[in-house]
Short mmCIF file of the C-alpha atoms (twelve columns), coordinates in Angstrom:
data_MODEL
# 
_entry.id   MODEL 
# 
loop_
_atom_site.group_PDB 
_atom_site.id 
_atom_site.type_symbol 
_atom_site.label_atom_id 
_atom_site.label_alt_id 
_atom_site.label_comp_id 
_atom_site.label_asym_id 
_atom_site.label_seq_id 
_atom_site.Cartn_x 
_atom_site.Cartn_y 
_atom_site.Cartn_z 
_atom_site.pdbx_PDB_model_num 
ATOM 1   C CA . VAL A 1   0.000  0.000  0.000   1 
ATOM 2   C CA . VAL A 2   1.364  3.375  -0.981  1 
ATOM 3   C CA . LYS A 3   0.168  6.334  1.021   1 
ATOM 4   C CA . LYS A 4   0.679  9.783  -0.340  1 
ATOM 5   C CA . MET A 5   0.645  13.236 1.036   1 
ATOM 6   C CA . CYS A 6   1.593  16.615 -0.352  1 
ATOM 7   C CA . LEU A 7   2.829  19.270 2.005   1 
ATOM 8   C CA . ILE A 8   3.322  22.758 0.648   1 
ATOM 9   C CA . VAL A 9   5.658  24.891 2.747   1 
ATOM 10  C CA . ASP A 10  5.702  28.683 2.706   1 
ATOM 11  C CA . ARG A 11  9.436  29.226 3.187   1 
ATOM 12  C CA . GLY A 12  8.772  32.866 4.052   1 
ATOM 13  C CA . SER A 13  6.699  31.866 7.070   1 
ATOM 14  C CA . PRO A 14  8.476  30.520 10.173  1 
ATOM 15  C CA . MET A 15  5.117  29.111 11.354  1 
ATOM 16  C CA . SER A 16  4.593  27.190 8.086   1 
ATOM 17  C CA . ARG A 17  8.131  25.787 8.229   1 
ATOM 18  C CA . ALA A 18  7.731  24.710 11.866  1 
ATOM 19  C CA . ARG A 19  4.368  23.035 11.204  1 
ATOM 20  C CA . SER A 20  5.793  21.144 8.236   1 
ATOM 21  C CA . VAL A 21  8.703  19.806 10.302  1 
ATOM 22  C CA . VAL A 22  6.335  18.525 12.984  1 
ATOM 23  C CA . MET A 23  4.078  16.876 10.404  1 
ATOM 24  C CA . LEU A 24  6.976  15.246 8.538   1 
ATOM 25  C CA . LYS A 25  8.427  13.854 11.769  1 
ATOM 26  C CA . GLN A 26  4.999  12.419 12.660  1 
ATOM 27  C CA . LYS A 27  4.737  10.703 9.276   1 
ATOM 28  C CA . LEU A 28  8.228  9.215  9.603   1 
ATOM 29  C CA . ALA A 29  7.392  7.964  13.119  1 
ATOM 30  C CA . LYS A 30  4.408  6.101  11.590  1 
ATOM 31  C CA . GLY A 31  6.734  4.423  9.096   1 
ATOM 32  C CA . ILE A 32  5.583  6.481  6.142   1 
ATOM 33  C CA . SER A 33  8.331  7.356  3.686   1 
ATOM 34  C CA . ILE A 34  8.453  10.954 2.543   1 
ATOM 35  C CA . PHE A 35  9.870  12.629 -0.538  1 
ATOM 36  C CA . ILE A 36  11.589 15.931 0.074   1 
ATOM 37  C CA . TYR A 37  13.055 17.984 -2.707  1 
ATOM 38  C CA . PRO A 38  16.014 19.713 -1.040  1 
ATOM 39  C CA . GLU A 39  16.177 22.454 -3.676  1 
ATOM 40  C CA . GLY A 40  12.761 23.607 -2.529  1 
ATOM 41  C CA . SER A 41  11.427 24.027 -6.044  1 
ATOM 42  C CA . ARG A 42  12.206 23.059 -9.587  1 
ATOM 43  C CA . ASN A 43  15.663 24.060 -10.779 1 
ATOM 44  C CA . ARG A 44  15.288 26.447 -13.691 1 
ATOM 45  C CA . SER A 45  18.964 27.320 -14.068 1 
ATOM 46  C CA . SER A 46  21.534 25.852 -16.427 1 
ATOM 47  C CA . GLU A 47  23.294 24.224 -13.465 1 
ATOM 48  C CA . PRO A 48  22.578 20.525 -12.784 1 
ATOM 49  C CA . LEU A 49  21.065 21.365 -9.380  1 
ATOM 50  C CA . GLY A 50  20.086 24.419 -7.396  1 
ATOM 51  C CA . SER A 51  21.267 25.070 -3.851  1 
ATOM 52  C CA . PHE A 52  19.952 22.648 -1.263  1 
ATOM 53  C CA . TYR A 53  18.157 23.703 1.905   1 
ATOM 54  C CA . ASP A 54  19.113 21.964 5.156   1 
ATOM 55  C CA . GLY A 55  15.599 20.957 6.276   1 
ATOM 56  C CA . ALA A 56  15.452 17.501 4.683   1 
ATOM 57  C CA . PHE A 57  18.820 16.564 6.142   1 
ATOM 58  C CA . ARG A 58  18.001 17.953 9.584   1 
ATOM 59  C CA . ILE A 59  14.742 15.963 9.701   1 
ATOM 60  C CA . ALA A 60  16.493 12.763 8.583   1 
ATOM 61  C CA . ILE A 61  19.194 13.137 11.231  1 
ATOM 62  C CA . GLN A 62  16.807 14.087 14.024  1 
ATOM 63  C CA . THR A 63  14.557 11.102 13.300  1 
ATOM 64  C CA . GLY A 64  17.336 8.662  12.351  1 
ATOM 65  C CA . ALA A 65  15.620 8.029  9.014   1 
ATOM 66  C CA . PRO A 66  17.848 6.856  6.182   1 
ATOM 67  C CA . ILE A 67  18.060 9.022  3.080   1 
ATOM 68  C CA . ALA A 68  17.180 7.230  -0.148  1 
ATOM 69  C CA . VAL A 69  18.578 9.503  -2.826  1 
ATOM 70  C CA . GLN A 70  16.517 9.610  -6.011  1 
ATOM 71  C CA . THR A 71  17.741 11.496 -9.074  1 
ATOM 72  C CA . ILE A 72  15.495 12.193 -12.043 1 
ATOM 73  C CA . THR A 73  17.541 12.757 -15.180 1 
ATOM 74  C CA . ASN A 74  16.573 14.133 -18.598 1 
ATOM 75  C CA . ILE A 75  13.608 15.987 -17.174 1 
ATOM 76  C CA . ASP A 76  14.935 19.161 -18.820 1 
ATOM 77  C CA . ARG A 77  14.515 17.485 -22.221 1 
ATOM 78  C CA . VAL A 78  10.896 16.562 -21.563 1 
ATOM 79  C CA . ALA A 79  9.532  19.572 -19.672 1 
ATOM 80  C CA . GLY A 80  10.211 23.206 -20.495 1 
ATOM 81  C CA . PRO A 81  11.940 25.391 -17.912 1 
ATOM 82  C CA . ASP A 82  8.804  27.456 -17.403 1 
ATOM 83  C CA . ASP A 83  6.424  24.457 -17.495 1 
ATOM 84  C CA . SER A 84  4.895  25.844 -20.697 1 
ATOM 85  C CA . TRP A 85  5.512  22.669 -22.661 1 
ATOM 86  C CA . LEU A 86  5.787  18.948 -22.199 1 
ATOM 87  C CA . GLN A 87  7.015  16.682 -24.938 1 
ATOM 88  C CA . PRO A 88  7.477  12.944 -25.333 1 
ATOM 89  C CA . GLY A 89  10.781 11.629 -24.104 1 
ATOM 90  C CA . VAL A 90  12.527 9.358  -21.682 1 
ATOM 91  C CA . VAL A 91  13.424 10.271 -18.143 1 
ATOM 92  C CA . ARG A 92  15.559 8.047  -15.992 1 
ATOM 93  C CA . ILE A 93  15.083 7.697  -12.261 1 
ATOM 94  C CA . VAL A 94  18.124 6.475  -10.362 1 
ATOM 95  C CA . TRP A 95  18.011 5.289  -6.756  1 
ATOM 96  C CA . GLU A 96  21.213 5.216  -4.731  1 
ATOM 97  C CA . THR A 97  21.990 2.964  -1.780  1 
ATOM 98  C CA . PRO A 98  20.311 4.597  1.232   1 
ATOM 99  C CA . ILE A 99  22.494 6.723  3.483   1 
ATOM 100 C CA . GLU A 100 22.121 5.886  7.163   1 
ATOM 101 C CA . THR A 101 21.712 8.863  9.484   1 
ATOM 102 C CA . ALA A 102 21.220 7.193  12.871  1 
ATOM 103 C CA . GLN A 103 24.730 8.047  14.109  1 
ATOM 104 C CA . LEU A 104 24.817 11.584 12.692  1 
ATOM 105 C CA . THR A 105 24.255 14.913 14.455  1 
ATOM 106 C CA . ASP A 106 23.214 18.337 13.251  1 
ATOM 107 C CA . ALA A 107 26.925 19.129 12.881  1 
ATOM 108 C CA . ASP A 108 26.972 16.588 10.024  1 
ATOM 109 C CA . ILE A 109 24.297 18.402 7.995   1 
ATOM 110 C CA . PRO A 110 26.674 20.314 5.669   1 
ATOM 111 C CA . ALA A 111 28.696 17.192 4.809   1 
ATOM 112 C CA . LEU A 112 25.543 15.104 4.306   1 
ATOM 113 C CA . ARG A 113 23.948 17.799 2.141   1 
ATOM 114 C CA . ASP A 114 27.120 18.063 0.039   1 
ATOM 115 C CA . LYS A 115 27.359 14.273 -0.317  1 
ATOM 116 C CA . VAL A 116 23.792 14.004 -1.608  1 
ATOM 117 C CA . ALA A 117 24.264 16.969 -3.961  1 
ATOM 118 C CA . SER A 118 27.452 15.392 -5.311  1 
ATOM 119 C CA . MET A 119 25.725 12.036 -5.897  1 
ATOM 120 C CA . MET A 120 22.837 13.658 -7.722  1 
ATOM 121 C CA . THR A 121 25.052 15.963 -9.780  1 
ATOM 122 C CA . SER A 122 27.172 13.001 -10.880 1 
ATOM 123 C CA . ARG A 123 24.077 11.137 -12.104 1 
ATOM 124 C CA . ILE A 124 22.776 14.148 -13.983 1 
ATOM 125 C CA . LEU A 125 26.103 14.852 -15.671 1 
ATOM 126 C CA . GLU A 126 26.552 11.150 -16.489 1 
ATOM 127 C CA . VAL A 127 23.383 11.265 -18.598 1 
ATOM 128 C CA . ARG A 128 24.293 14.580 -20.254 1 
ATOM 129 C CA . LYS A 129 27.509 13.126 -21.749 1 
# 
């Protein structure tokens, strides 16, 4: 059984951010996997990835949840940068071996964030060759 939930976060509102963290932690405690896009929104630049926010990594560390890194490649060839067009094509979704976070602390967030960004960037650039 797959359960789904969509949580929109107003990054400009401290209250919205705090509520989302509480809700995500509750879902993880119930054994529900969550997808978090650490860029916060779709990358519309020419770079492989935008800057990552720390929230996803902080939640994973604080709950001890492993991070299952998923990279979607070729999406830029299928969907326009402004979402004005969608064309037939092939996207590839790559799952990495999950990263355990149980022994990590908040001090590890920058290294964890950089590791995930590096993994995802490598996959994206591998397909662009």
